[in-house]
């Protein structure tokens, strides 16, 4: 199982179900609109080319707040301590 670091957040994409809770939470809490709108999310979850897994990326505008981590129930996202 590989864990990739993106700033203060580690990503273990093998566990991702594509549920999009992380992206929906980001869009709600991190936009002034306070609506569930994936176009406002700073984290993207998209199927890989071969559809065998999901690819997760944090945008340059992500401030590493960790809200998305709290909403992932599959241990894909985690905070890196220190
Ligand atoms: S760390 Fe915060 S800003 Fe970055 S994707 Fe997660 S919820 Fe959005
Ligand atoms: S990272 Fe977690 S919350 Fe986000 S789509 Fe994957 S399983 Fe769902």
PDB file of N, CA and C in Angstrom, residues 20-79:
ATOM      1  N   UNK A  20     -16.659  10.703  -2.694  1.00  0.00           N
ATOM      2  CA  UNK A  20     -16.634  12.164  -2.857  1.00  0.00           C
ATOM      3  C   UNK A  20     -17.021  12.953  -1.607  1.00  0.00           C
ATOM      4  N   UNK A  21     -17.131  12.291  -0.470  1.00  0.00           N
ATOM      5  CA  UNK A  21     -17.431  13.032   0.769  1.00  0.00           C
ATOM      6  C   UNK A  21     -16.370  14.103   1.030  1.00  0.00           C
ATOM      7  N   UNK A  22     -15.107  13.775   0.758  1.00  0.00           N
ATOM      8  CA  UNK A  22     -14.027  14.740   0.989  1.00  0.00           C
ATOM      9  C   UNK A  22     -14.232  15.998   0.146  1.00  0.00           C
ATOM     10  N   UNK A  23     -14.515  15.793  -1.119  1.00  0.00           N
ATOM     11  CA  UNK A  23     -14.649  16.925  -2.039  1.00  0.00           C
ATOM     12  C   UNK A  23     -15.912  17.733  -1.731  1.00  0.00           C
ATOM     13  N   UNK A  24     -16.977  17.045  -1.378  1.00  0.00           N
ATOM     14  CA  UNK A  24     -18.212  17.763  -1.030  1.00  0.00           C
ATOM     15  C   UNK A  24     -18.021  18.578   0.241  1.00  0.00           C
ATOM     16  N   UNK A  25     -17.333  17.999   1.219  1.00  0.00           N
ATOM     17  CA  UNK A  25     -17.081  18.729   2.464  1.00  0.00           C
ATOM     18  C   UNK A  25     -16.216  19.952   2.191  1.00  0.00           C
ATOM     19  N   UNK A  26     -15.173  19.774   1.383  1.00  0.00           N
ATOM     20  CA  UNK A  26     -14.319  20.915   1.047  1.00  0.00           C
ATOM     21  C   UNK A  26     -15.129  21.999   0.361  1.00  0.00           C
ATOM     22  N   UNK A  27     -15.953  21.624  -0.577  1.00  0.00           N
ATOM     23  CA  UNK A  27     -16.721  22.632  -1.312  1.00  0.00           C
ATOM     24  C   UNK A  27     -17.660  23.392  -0.382  1.00  0.00           C
ATOM     25  N   UNK A  28     -18.215  22.690   0.590  1.00  0.00           N
ATOM     26  CA  UNK A  28     -19.160  23.351   1.500  1.00  0.00           C
ATOM     27  C   UNK A  28     -18.437  24.279   2.478  1.00  0.00           C
ATOM     28  N   UNK A  29     -17.426  23.743   3.138  1.00  0.00           N
ATOM     29  CA  UNK A  29     -16.799  24.500   4.224  1.00  0.00           C
ATOM     30  C   UNK A  29     -15.793  25.535   3.735  1.00  0.00           C
ATOM     31  N   UNK A  30     -15.241  25.360   2.556  1.00  0.00           N
ATOM     32  CA  UNK A  30     -14.163  26.245   2.112  1.00  0.00           C
ATOM     33  C   UNK A  30     -14.593  27.239   1.042  1.00  0.00           C
ATOM     34  N   UNK A  31     -15.891  27.331   0.789  1.00  0.00           N
ATOM     35  CA  UNK A  31     -16.343  28.345  -0.168  1.00  0.00           C
ATOM     36  C   UNK A  31     -17.329  29.272   0.533  1.00  0.00           C
ATOM     37  N   UNK A  32     -17.398  30.476   0.073  1.00  0.00           N
ATOM     38  CA  UNK A  32     -18.308  31.446   0.679  1.00  0.00           C
ATOM     39  C   UNK A  32     -19.760  31.095   0.399  1.00  0.00           C
ATOM     40  N   UNK A  33     -20.008  30.312  -0.649  1.00  0.00           N
ATOM     41  CA  UNK A  33     -21.386  29.948  -1.005  1.00  0.00           C
ATOM     42  C   UNK A  33     -22.030  29.014   0.003  1.00  0.00           C
ATOM     43  N   UNK A  34     -21.208  28.209   0.704  1.00  0.00           N
ATOM     44  CA  UNK A  34     -21.710  27.195   1.643  1.00  0.00           C
ATOM     45  C   UNK A  34     -22.743  26.288   0.950  1.00  0.00           C
ATOM     46  N   UNK A  35     -22.348  25.793  -0.197  1.00  0.00           N
ATOM     47  CA  UNK A  35     -23.162  24.816  -0.922  1.00  0.00           C
ATOM     48  C   UNK A  35     -22.275  23.636  -1.304  1.00  0.00           C
ATOM     49  N   UNK A  36     -22.912  22.490  -1.540  1.00  0.00           N
ATOM     50  CA  UNK A  36     -22.177  21.316  -2.010  1.00  0.00           C
ATOM     51  C   UNK A  36     -22.020  21.438  -3.519  1.00  0.00           C
ATOM     52  N   UNK A  37     -20.853  21.851  -3.945  1.00  0.00           N
ATOM     53  CA  UNK A  37     -20.611  22.115  -5.360  1.00  0.00           C
ATOM     54  C   UNK A  37     -19.188  21.664  -5.685  1.00  0.00           C
ATOM     55  N   UNK A  38     -19.076  20.543  -6.358  1.00  0.00           N
ATOM     56  CA  UNK A  38     -17.755  19.962  -6.591  1.00  0.00           C
ATOM     57  C   UNK A  38     -16.823  20.899  -7.350  1.00  0.00           C
ATOM     58  N   UNK A  39     -17.382  21.818  -8.096  1.00  0.00           N
ATOM     59  CA  UNK A  39     -16.508  22.729  -8.835  1.00  0.00           C
ATOM     60  C   UNK A  39     -15.780  23.693  -7.891  1.00  0.00           C
ATOM     61  N   UNK A  40     -16.244  23.781  -6.643  1.00  0.00           N
ATOM     62  CA  UNK A  40     -15.557  24.628  -5.662  1.00  0.00           C
ATOM     63  C   UNK A  40     -14.582  23.844  -4.788  1.00  0.00           C
ATOM     64  N   UNK A  41     -14.502  22.563  -4.989  1.00  0.00           N
ATOM     65  CA  UNK A  41     -13.639  21.749  -4.135  1.00  0.00           C
ATOM     66  C   UNK A  41     -12.168  21.906  -4.506  1.00  0.00           C
ATOM     67  N   UNK A  42     -11.320  21.906  -3.489  1.00  0.00           N
ATOM     68  CA  UNK A  42      -9.878  22.008  -3.713  1.00  0.00           C
ATOM     69  C   UNK A  42      -9.215  20.632  -3.733  1.00  0.00           C
ATOM     70  N   UNK A  43     -10.046  19.592  -3.590  1.00  0.00           N
ATOM     71  CA  UNK A  43      -9.542  18.227  -3.744  1.00  0.00           C
ATOM     72  C   UNK A  43     -10.339  17.576  -4.874  1.00  0.00           C
ATOM     73  N   UNK A  44      -9.640  16.887  -5.746  1.00  0.00           N
ATOM     74  CA  UNK A  44     -10.330  16.208  -6.847  1.00  0.00           C
ATOM     75  C   UNK A  44     -10.136  14.704  -6.721  1.00  0.00           C
ATOM     76  N   UNK A  45     -11.191  13.984  -7.033  1.00  0.00           N
ATOM     77  CA  UNK A  45     -11.175  12.518  -7.034  1.00  0.00           C
ATOM     78  C   UNK A  45     -11.746  12.083  -8.378  1.00  0.00           C
ATOM     79  N   UNK A  46     -10.901  11.469  -9.178  1.00  0.00           N
ATOM     80  CA  UNK A  46     -11.346  11.058 -10.518  1.00  0.00           C
ATOM     81  C   UNK A  46     -10.923   9.613 -10.777  1.00  0.00           C
ATOM     82  N   UNK A  47     -11.705   8.879 -11.552  1.00  0.00           N
ATOM     83  CA  UNK A  47     -11.301   7.513 -11.883  1.00  0.00           C
ATOM     84  C   UNK A  47     -10.000   7.516 -12.685  1.00  0.00           C
ATOM     85  N   UNK A  48      -9.142   6.552 -12.385  1.00  0.00           N
ATOM     86  CA  UNK A  48      -7.911   6.392 -13.167  1.00  0.00           C
ATOM     87  C   UNK A  48      -8.271   5.946 -14.583  1.00  0.00           C
ATOM     88  N   UNK A  49      -7.317   6.074 -15.476  1.00  0.00           N
ATOM     89  CA  UNK A  49      -7.555   5.765 -16.887  1.00  0.00           C
ATOM     90  C   UNK A  49      -8.141   4.373 -17.082  1.00  0.00           C
ATOM     91  N   UNK A  50      -7.623   3.386 -16.328  1.00  0.00           N
ATOM     92  CA  UNK A  50      -8.104   2.007 -16.490  1.00  0.00           C
ATOM     93  C   UNK A  50      -9.271   1.675 -15.564  1.00  0.00           C
ATOM     94  N   UNK A  51      -9.775   2.665 -14.865  1.00  0.00           N
ATOM     95  CA  UNK A  51     -10.946   2.545 -13.980  1.00  0.00           C
ATOM     96  C   UNK A  51     -10.719   1.583 -12.804  1.00  0.00           C
ATOM     97  N   UNK A  52      -9.467   1.218 -12.542  1.00  0.00           N
ATOM     98  CA  UNK A  52      -9.196   0.251 -11.471  1.00  0.00           C
ATOM     99  C   UNK A  52      -9.101   0.911 -10.101  1.00  0.00           C
ATOM    100  N   UNK A  53      -9.017   2.223 -10.072  1.00  0.00           N
ATOM    101  CA  UNK A  53      -8.842   2.945  -8.806  1.00  0.00           C
ATOM    102  C   UNK A  53      -9.196   4.399  -9.059  1.00  0.00           C
ATOM    103  N   UNK A  54      -9.064   5.191  -8.004  1.00  0.00           N
ATOM    104  CA  UNK A  54      -9.318   6.624  -8.134  1.00  0.00           C
ATOM    105  C   UNK A  54      -8.021   7.398  -7.925  1.00  0.00           C
ATOM    106  N   UNK A  55      -7.906   8.494  -8.621  1.00  0.00           N
ATOM    107  CA  UNK A  55      -6.749   9.374  -8.448  1.00  0.00           C
ATOM    108  C   UNK A  55      -7.195  10.601  -7.674  1.00  0.00           C
ATOM    109  N   UNK A  56      -6.424  10.955  -6.671  1.00  0.00           N
ATOM    110  CA  UNK A  56      -6.787  12.043  -5.758  1.00  0.00           C
ATOM    111  C   UNK A  56      -5.701  13.103  -5.822  1.00  0.00           C
ATOM    112  N   UNK A  57      -6.113  14.350  -5.926  1.00  0.00           N
ATOM    113  CA  UNK A  57      -5.130  15.430  -5.976  1.00  0.00           C
ATOM    114  C   UNK A  57      -5.646  16.624  -5.190  1.00  0.00           C
ATOM    115  N   UNK A  58      -4.731  17.270  -4.481  1.00  0.00           N
ATOM    116  CA  UNK A  58      -5.046  18.516  -3.786  1.00  0.00           C
ATOM    117  C   UNK A  58      -4.582  19.671  -4.661  1.00  0.00           C
ATOM    118  N   UNK A  59      -5.433  20.658  -4.846  1.00  0.00           N
ATOM    119  CA  UNK A  59      -5.107  21.782  -5.707  1.00  0.00           C
ATOM    120  C   UNK A  59      -4.132  22.743  -5.056  1.00  0.00           C
ATOM    121  N   UNK A  60      -3.576  23.624  -5.871  1.00  0.00           N
ATOM    122  CA  UNK A  60      -2.643  24.626  -5.352  1.00  0.00           C
ATOM    123  C   UNK A  60      -3.314  25.553  -4.347  1.00  0.00           C
ATOM    124  N   UNK A  61      -4.639  25.669  -4.437  1.00  0.00           N
ATOM    125  CA  UNK A  61      -5.358  26.561  -3.524  1.00  0.00           C
ATOM    126  C   UNK A  61      -5.779  25.855  -2.232  1.00  0.00           C
ATOM    127  N   UNK A  62      -5.387  24.613  -2.056  1.00  0.00           N
ATOM    128  CA  UNK A  62      -5.656  23.893  -0.804  1.00  0.00           C
ATOM    129  C   UNK A  62      -4.794  24.492   0.294  1.00  0.00           C
ATOM    130  N   UNK A  63      -5.416  24.822   1.429  1.00  0.00           N
ATOM    131  CA  UNK A  63      -4.648  25.407   2.538  1.00  0.00           C
ATOM    132  C   UNK A  63      -4.302  24.387   3.618  1.00  0.00           C
ATOM    133  N   UNK A  64      -4.513  23.095   3.314  1.00  0.00           N
ATOM    134  CA  UNK A  64      -4.112  22.013   4.227  1.00  0.00           C
ATOM    135  C   UNK A  64      -4.898  22.023   5.527  1.00  0.00           C
ATOM    136  N   UNK A  65      -6.110  22.521   5.495  1.00  0.00           N
ATOM    137  CA  UNK A  65      -6.896  22.664   6.729  1.00  0.00           C
ATOM    138  C   UNK A  65      -7.262  21.318   7.352  1.00  0.00           C
ATOM    139  N   UNK A  66      -7.385  20.293   6.540  1.00  0.00           N
ATOM    140  CA  UNK A  66      -7.674  18.958   7.071  1.00  0.00           C
ATOM    141  C   UNK A  66      -9.149  18.613   7.196  1.00  0.00           C
ATOM    142  N   UNK A  67     -10.043  19.490   6.798  1.00  0.00           N
ATOM    143  CA  UNK A  67     -11.474  19.174   6.884  1.00  0.00           C
ATOM    144  C   UNK A  67     -11.797  17.921   6.074  1.00  0.00           C
ATOM    145  N   UNK A  68     -11.246  17.807   4.909  1.00  0.00           N
ATOM    146  CA  UNK A  68     -11.522  16.635   4.077  1.00  0.00           C
ATOM    147  C   UNK A  68     -11.088  15.345   4.769  1.00  0.00           C
ATOM    148  N   UNK A  69     -10.012  15.423   5.534  1.00  0.00           N
ATOM    149  CA  UNK A  69      -9.526  14.243   6.255  1.00  0.00           C
ATOM    150  C   UNK A  69     -10.596  13.737   7.216  1.00  0.00           C
ATOM    151  N   UNK A  70     -11.265  14.673   7.895  1.00  0.00           N
ATOM    152  CA  UNK A  70     -12.285  14.294   8.875  1.00  0.00           C
ATOM    153  C   UNK A  70     -13.471  13.587   8.223  1.00  0.00           C
ATOM    154  N   UNK A  71     -13.712  13.862   6.968  1.00  0.00           N
ATOM    155  CA  UNK A  71     -14.900  13.306   6.307  1.00  0.00           C
ATOM    156  C   UNK A  71     -14.623  12.040   5.506  1.00  0.00           C
ATOM    157  N   UNK A  72     -13.377  11.635   5.412  1.00  0.00           N
ATOM    158  CA  UNK A  72     -13.071  10.372   4.721  1.00  0.00           C
ATOM    159  C   UNK A  72     -13.172   9.231   5.718  1.00  0.00           C
ATOM    160  N   UNK A  73     -14.049   8.301   5.455  1.00  0.00           N
ATOM    161  CA  UNK A  73     -14.277   7.175   6.366  1.00  0.00           C
ATOM    162  C   UNK A  73     -13.468   5.944   5.977  1.00  0.00           C
ATOM    163  N   UNK A  74     -12.602   6.060   4.989  1.00  0.00           N
ATOM    164  CA  UNK A  74     -11.897   4.892   4.470  1.00  0.00           C
ATOM    165  C   UNK A  74     -10.378   4.985   4.624  1.00  0.00           C
ATOM    166  N   UNK A  75      -9.952   5.881   5.508  1.00  0.00           N
ATOM    167  CA  UNK A  75      -8.518   6.013   5.819  1.00  0.00           C
ATOM    168  C   UNK A  75      -7.673   6.293   4.582  1.00  0.00           C
ATOM    169  N   UNK A  76      -8.239   6.990   3.645  1.00  0.00           N
ATOM    170  CA  UNK A  76      -7.457   7.403   2.469  1.00  0.00           C
ATOM    171  C   UNK A  76      -6.629   8.632   2.804  1.00  0.00           C
ATOM    172  N   UNK A  77      -7.263   9.559   3.511  1.00  0.00           N
ATOM    173  CA  UNK A  77      -6.622  10.831   3.837  1.00  0.00           C
ATOM    174  C   UNK A  77      -6.238  10.829   5.305  1.00  0.00           C
ATOM    175  N   UNK A  78      -5.045  11.297   5.592  1.00  0.00           N
ATOM    176  CA  UNK A  78      -4.626  11.393   6.989  1.00  0.00           C
ATOM    177  C   UNK A  78      -3.687  12.588   7.156  1.00  0.00           C
ATOM    178  N   UNK A  79      -3.657  13.101   8.364  1.00  0.00           N
ATOM    179  CA  UNK A  79      -2.767  14.221   8.660  1.00  0.00           C
ATOM    180  C   UNK A  79      -1.378  13.701   8.962  1.00  0.00           C
TER     181      UNK A  79
END
